C-alpha atoms as one frame of an Amber mdcrd trajectory, in Angstrom:
protein
  -0.050   0.088  -0.173   0.488   3.654   0.372   2.111   3.589   3.351   2.602
   1.393   6.596   3.182   1.730   9.855   5.908  -0.508  12.331   6.188  -0.655
  15.959   9.873  -1.159  17.503  10.811  -1.943  20.107  13.035  -1.740  21.447
  16.943  -3.509  24.273  16.106  -0.484  26.197  12.642  -0.803  26.504  12.339
   2.078  23.917   9.149   2.191  21.682   8.145   4.281  18.747   5.785   4.318
  15.581   7.963   4.372  12.562   5.543   6.072   9.548   6.135   5.730   5.783
   3.685   7.958   3.482   3.185   8.822  -0.418   1.176  11.341   1.905   3.948
  12.125   4.009   4.296  15.512   4.532   0.489  15.485   5.246   0.191  13.965
   8.222   4.234  15.126   8.808   2.543  19.616   8.845  -0.674  17.780  10.400
   1.227  16.798  13.243   3.097  20.051  13.267  -0.541  21.975  13.394  -1.304
  20.026  16.663   1.438  21.270  18.016   2.078  24.791  17.068  -2.230  24.535
  17.908  -1.705  22.877  21.989  -3.323  19.624  21.142  -1.974  16.804  22.727
  -0.164  14.828  19.684   2.582  12.302  20.108   6.648  13.833  20.329   7.605
  13.013  16.699  10.471  13.788  13.601  11.471  13.810  10.273  14.260  11.574
   9.408  15.395  11.761   5.859  17.636   8.933   3.571  20.778  10.936   3.858
  21.123  11.527   7.873  23.067   8.847   9.190  21.339   7.723  11.919  18.776
   6.824   8.571  21.346   3.966   7.917  21.351   3.167  10.728  18.466   2.738
  12.253  17.577   0.791   8.267  20.145  -1.201   9.301  19.064  -2.524  12.021
  15.767  -3.222  11.419  16.774  -5.445   8.711  19.135  -7.767  11.015  15.830
  -7.803  14.023  13.783  -8.832  10.163  15.495 -11.125   8.469  13.901 -14.293
  10.483  10.530 -13.737   8.878  10.945 -12.482   4.599   8.250 -11.322   3.820
   8.410  -8.345   6.660  12.116  -7.925   6.062  11.453  -7.264   2.021   8.683
  -5.337   2.869  10.716  -3.723   4.777  13.036  -3.333   1.924  10.504  -1.963
   0.068   8.881   0.563   1.739  11.314   2.360   4.205  14.108   2.425   1.395
  11.652   3.791  -1.176  11.282   7.181   0.525  13.794   9.942   1.066  11.506
  10.901   3.967  10.431   8.600   6.725   7.891   9.943  10.140   9.151   8.312
  14.206   6.248   9.097  16.973   6.791   8.090  20.070   4.633   5.180  21.586
   2.910   5.972  24.645   0.748   3.544  27.147  -3.081   5.469  26.285  -6.722
   3.676  25.448  -8.087   3.677  22.530 -12.377   4.744  23.091 -12.757   1.255
  22.055  -9.564  -0.037  24.875 -11.684   2.522  27.636 -14.667  -0.303  28.118
 -18.278   0.867  29.122 -17.518   0.485  32.968 -14.857   2.183  32.542 -15.920
   5.372  30.162 -19.272   5.600  33.231 -16.898   6.122  35.231 -13.749   8.148
  33.325 -14.869  10.411  31.181 -18.536  11.549  33.367 -18.891  14.892  33.643
 -19.041  14.222  37.674 -14.803  12.920  37.793 -12.213  16.138  38.525 -10.361
  15.483  34.368 -14.080  15.315  32.608 -13.856  19.492  31.970 -10.106  18.651
  30.418 -10.599  16.557  29.013 -13.599  17.836  26.326 -12.636  21.580  26.488
  -9.253  20.560  25.254 -12.062  17.081  22.472 -13.728  19.832  20.981 -10.374
  21.831  20.541  -8.811  19.033  18.631 -12.370  18.990  16.130 -11.978  23.038
  15.025  -8.265  21.915  14.260  -9.766  19.045  12.522 -12.302  21.494  10.394
  -9.538  23.686  10.407  -7.681  21.163   8.508 -10.277  19.303   6.627  -9.275
  16.223   8.461 -12.116  13.444   8.238  -9.929  10.298   9.956 -10.851  11.450
  13.333 -14.863  12.281  14.100 -17.225  12.312  12.790 -18.939  15.495  12.563
 -18.870  17.573   9.123 -18.051  14.569   7.360 -19.774  12.088   5.524 -18.585
   9.308   7.613 -17.938   7.196  10.730 -14.946   8.878  12.022 -11.762   7.067
  12.758 -12.204   6.219  16.907  -8.170   5.102  16.784  -7.145   7.800  16.039
  -8.139   9.114  19.209  -5.965   8.126  22.591  -6.132   8.506  25.780  -2.412
   8.985  27.709  -2.489   6.707  31.637  -0.644   8.062  34.418   1.466   4.893
  34.807   2.446   7.005  38.032  -0.170   5.848  39.661  -0.784   2.428  38.265
   0.812  -0.621  40.328   4.109  -1.463  37.824   4.038  -3.513  34.688  -0.569
  -3.427  35.865  -2.092  -4.518  32.904  -4.124  -0.940  32.595  -5.814  -2.349
  29.289  -7.631  -4.745  30.598 -11.401  -2.518  31.023 -11.450  -4.490  34.878
  -8.622  -2.698  35.925 -10.754   1.097  36.126  -8.620   2.791  38.460  -6.786
   4.436  36.092  -6.153   8.836  35.853  -6.307   9.480  31.947  -4.080  12.218
  31.461  -4.922  14.288  28.222  -6.242  13.204  25.015  -4.417  13.410  21.930
  -5.047  13.222  17.777  -2.530  10.124  15.831  -2.280   9.556  12.409  -4.030
  13.324  11.259  -4.646  14.180   7.420  -5.159  17.366   6.395  -6.952  17.032
   3.247  -7.119  20.762   1.929  -8.864  22.314  -1.318  -7.644  23.539  -4.377
  -9.738  26.835  -4.648  -7.008  27.417  -7.448  -8.087  24.285  -8.751 -12.090
  24.258 -10.229 -13.987  20.410  -9.227 -12.241  21.591  -5.066 -13.473  24.522
  -5.468 -17.022  23.732  -6.112 -16.051  20.789  -3.527 -14.168  23.855  -0.928
 -17.736  25.832  -1.503 -20.006  22.548  -0.367 -17.912  22.613   2.617 -18.337
  25.806   3.292 -22.535  25.100   3.407 -21.391  21.777   5.858 -19.865  24.455
   8.484 -22.288  26.850   8.092 -24.804  23.954   8.619 -23.407  23.104  11.390
 -21.693  25.809  13.224 -25.533  28.142  13.365 -27.044  24.812  14.599 -23.994
  24.353  17.417 -24.009  28.118  17.641 -28.257  28.451  18.608 -27.648  25.119
  21.667 -24.205  27.028  22.890 -26.398  30.795  22.554 -29.465  28.715  24.553
 -27.790  27.545  27.682 -25.252  30.499  28.177 -27.614  33.936  26.774 -31.427
  32.406  27.319 -31.001  30.967  30.479 -32.685  27.315  29.194 -32.063  24.497
  31.624 -28.434  22.624  30.773 -29.697  18.962  31.939 -32.342  18.929  29.063
 -30.538  20.403  26.289 -29.931  17.463  23.414 -27.092  19.117  21.482 -28.053
  18.325  17.867 -25.391  19.597  16.287 -23.395  16.226  18.229 -25.380  13.809
  16.404 -23.180  11.660  15.215 -20.251  12.353  17.549 -22.255  10.494  20.026
 -23.703   7.954  17.865 -19.379   7.343  17.822 -18.636   7.843  21.048 -21.854
   5.246  22.017 -20.229   3.201  19.483 -16.719   2.491  20.235 -17.656   2.980
  24.178 -21.202   2.011  25.261 -21.265   5.414  27.204 -24.001   8.119  26.591
 -22.112  11.946  26.825 -24.287  13.759  28.986 -26.050  17.422  28.082 -22.676
  18.512  30.615 -20.211  16.848  28.442 -21.654  18.376  24.943 -21.084  21.416
  26.458 -17.729  21.601  27.127 -17.162  20.094  24.298 -18.998  22.405  21.834
 -16.602  24.825  24.108 -13.690  23.557  23.362 -14.853  23.775  19.829 -15.803
  27.591  20.131 -12.076  28.439  22.669 -10.074  27.183  19.310 -11.693  28.683
  17.512 -11.364  32.558  18.650  -8.069  31.308  19.349  -7.122  30.802  14.862
  -8.699  34.162  14.779  -6.321  35.638  17.427  -3.521  34.574  15.206  -4.751
  34.702  11.790  -2.762  32.996   8.794   0.692  33.759  10.085   1.111  30.591
  11.745   0.626  28.044   9.288   2.734  30.190   6.535   5.422  28.945   8.747
   4.927  25.521   9.029   3.722  25.359   5.625   7.849  26.939   4.846   8.794
  24.426   7.271   7.089  21.307   6.259   8.978  22.237   2.757  12.496  23.572
   3.662  14.940  20.208   2.675  11.861  18.597  -0.199  13.117  20.458  -3.106
  16.735  19.566  -1.985  16.171  15.790  -0.614  13.418  13.911  -2.396  14.912
  12.025  -4.837  11.677  10.186  -5.084   9.631  13.772  -5.695   7.243  12.367
  -4.240   7.377  14.078  -0.936   7.170  17.534  -2.656   4.287  17.234  -4.925
   2.472  16.106  -1.029   3.540  19.083   0.460   2.546  21.229  -2.492  -0.925
  20.442  -2.198  -0.310  22.488   1.024  -2.455  26.217  -0.245  -2.599  28.856
   2.432  -5.252  29.646   0.171  -7.557  26.655   1.200  -6.587  28.518   5.408
  -8.541  32.124   4.725 -11.360  30.930   3.240 -11.863  28.947   6.557 -10.499
  31.782   8.243 -12.132  33.699   7.322 -15.428  31.892   7.601 -14.976  31.629
  11.711 -14.500  34.916  12.170 -17.889  36.465  10.099 -19.155  32.978  12.806
 -17.906  35.053  15.759 -18.749  38.960  14.994 -22.464  36.821  14.336 -22.148
  35.459  18.056 -19.887  37.636  19.867 -21.746  37.993  22.655 -20.805  34.130
  23.294 -17.418  34.425  22.528 -17.871  37.016  24.944 -19.420  35.420  27.910
 -16.263  31.848  27.361 -13.955  34.406  27.756 -16.050  36.183  31.142 -15.958
  32.543  32.177 -12.720  30.891  31.065 -11.022  33.452  32.290  -8.476  32.561
  28.575  -6.866  29.438  31.051  -7.586  27.265  28.067  -6.358  29.028  25.064
  -2.643  27.945  23.881  -0.082  30.922  23.082  -0.105  30.131  19.238   3.200
  31.674  19.252   5.289  30.702  22.211   4.157  26.596  20.683   5.652  27.995
  17.673   8.656  29.363  18.261   9.671  25.918  20.756   7.928  23.734  17.681
  10.025  25.265  14.571  12.781  26.094  16.067
């Protein structure tokens, strides 16, 4: 296939994920964008073929796989065929499927001390996915069922006995440190392409319908004083179904309210930093491609990152905020900005 991931375990018990893909620069861009906007994602770095570490890694992979000819040949073909690979940190974590109904009823419940933070951060992730047009995670504005495997929750091992089988769903004494996004794959609709411009128009119409309903629901609770407990948040039907099907847990109105708050917080963060972060990240992804991409597939994929697409979404977010200034002011007055990250500082630390 066009992409493969390998799980690597070393003698010192360190573990990594190695990823190859023809869309590697888009995955790289997606991971960088999550980091620069303060969304948790496993530590990662790009490794290119001329780096001595690349050859050392390849040699060790060949040695480790020699007893399995199929794996050995696949490594030779997949890794050597790409001038760049991505290395990801392997986290002790639970996917939505791993949590299980009993634990979800405790860990995701609105009364749990981590629930508010987890749900707000999940909402922020959803908005950034919408900004990136990443449909491979949460099915809110896309005609698919999403992919629950691309949401993971880091487990705090410090609070568990050594070698505790935390994936065992009967063990409920786990603490979920944070919600992480993995395998973020943007799909950039280039408005300079006639077909993509048409698709972008459809996408904008979907965003308008979704956020119009979401802001109405949020305003009904925060401005007009409707009781939260009885609110359905119909804009989240597909999200509720995905969580229910994955964990057996029904998101409560309070859960959904916090997710909506997180989405609006990220919209405000994107508006405040405008397009500068995206320009910097695109340039960072492209910086070595022309000179080091002997296969030309990295550059071709990276070249689909068009700033004009992001200008469309940014303008939409700005108009949305202008039309719903009351709820954005309510969020600022209520949270004092504690959930909004400093994108400029995150860019400095990420791209240097």
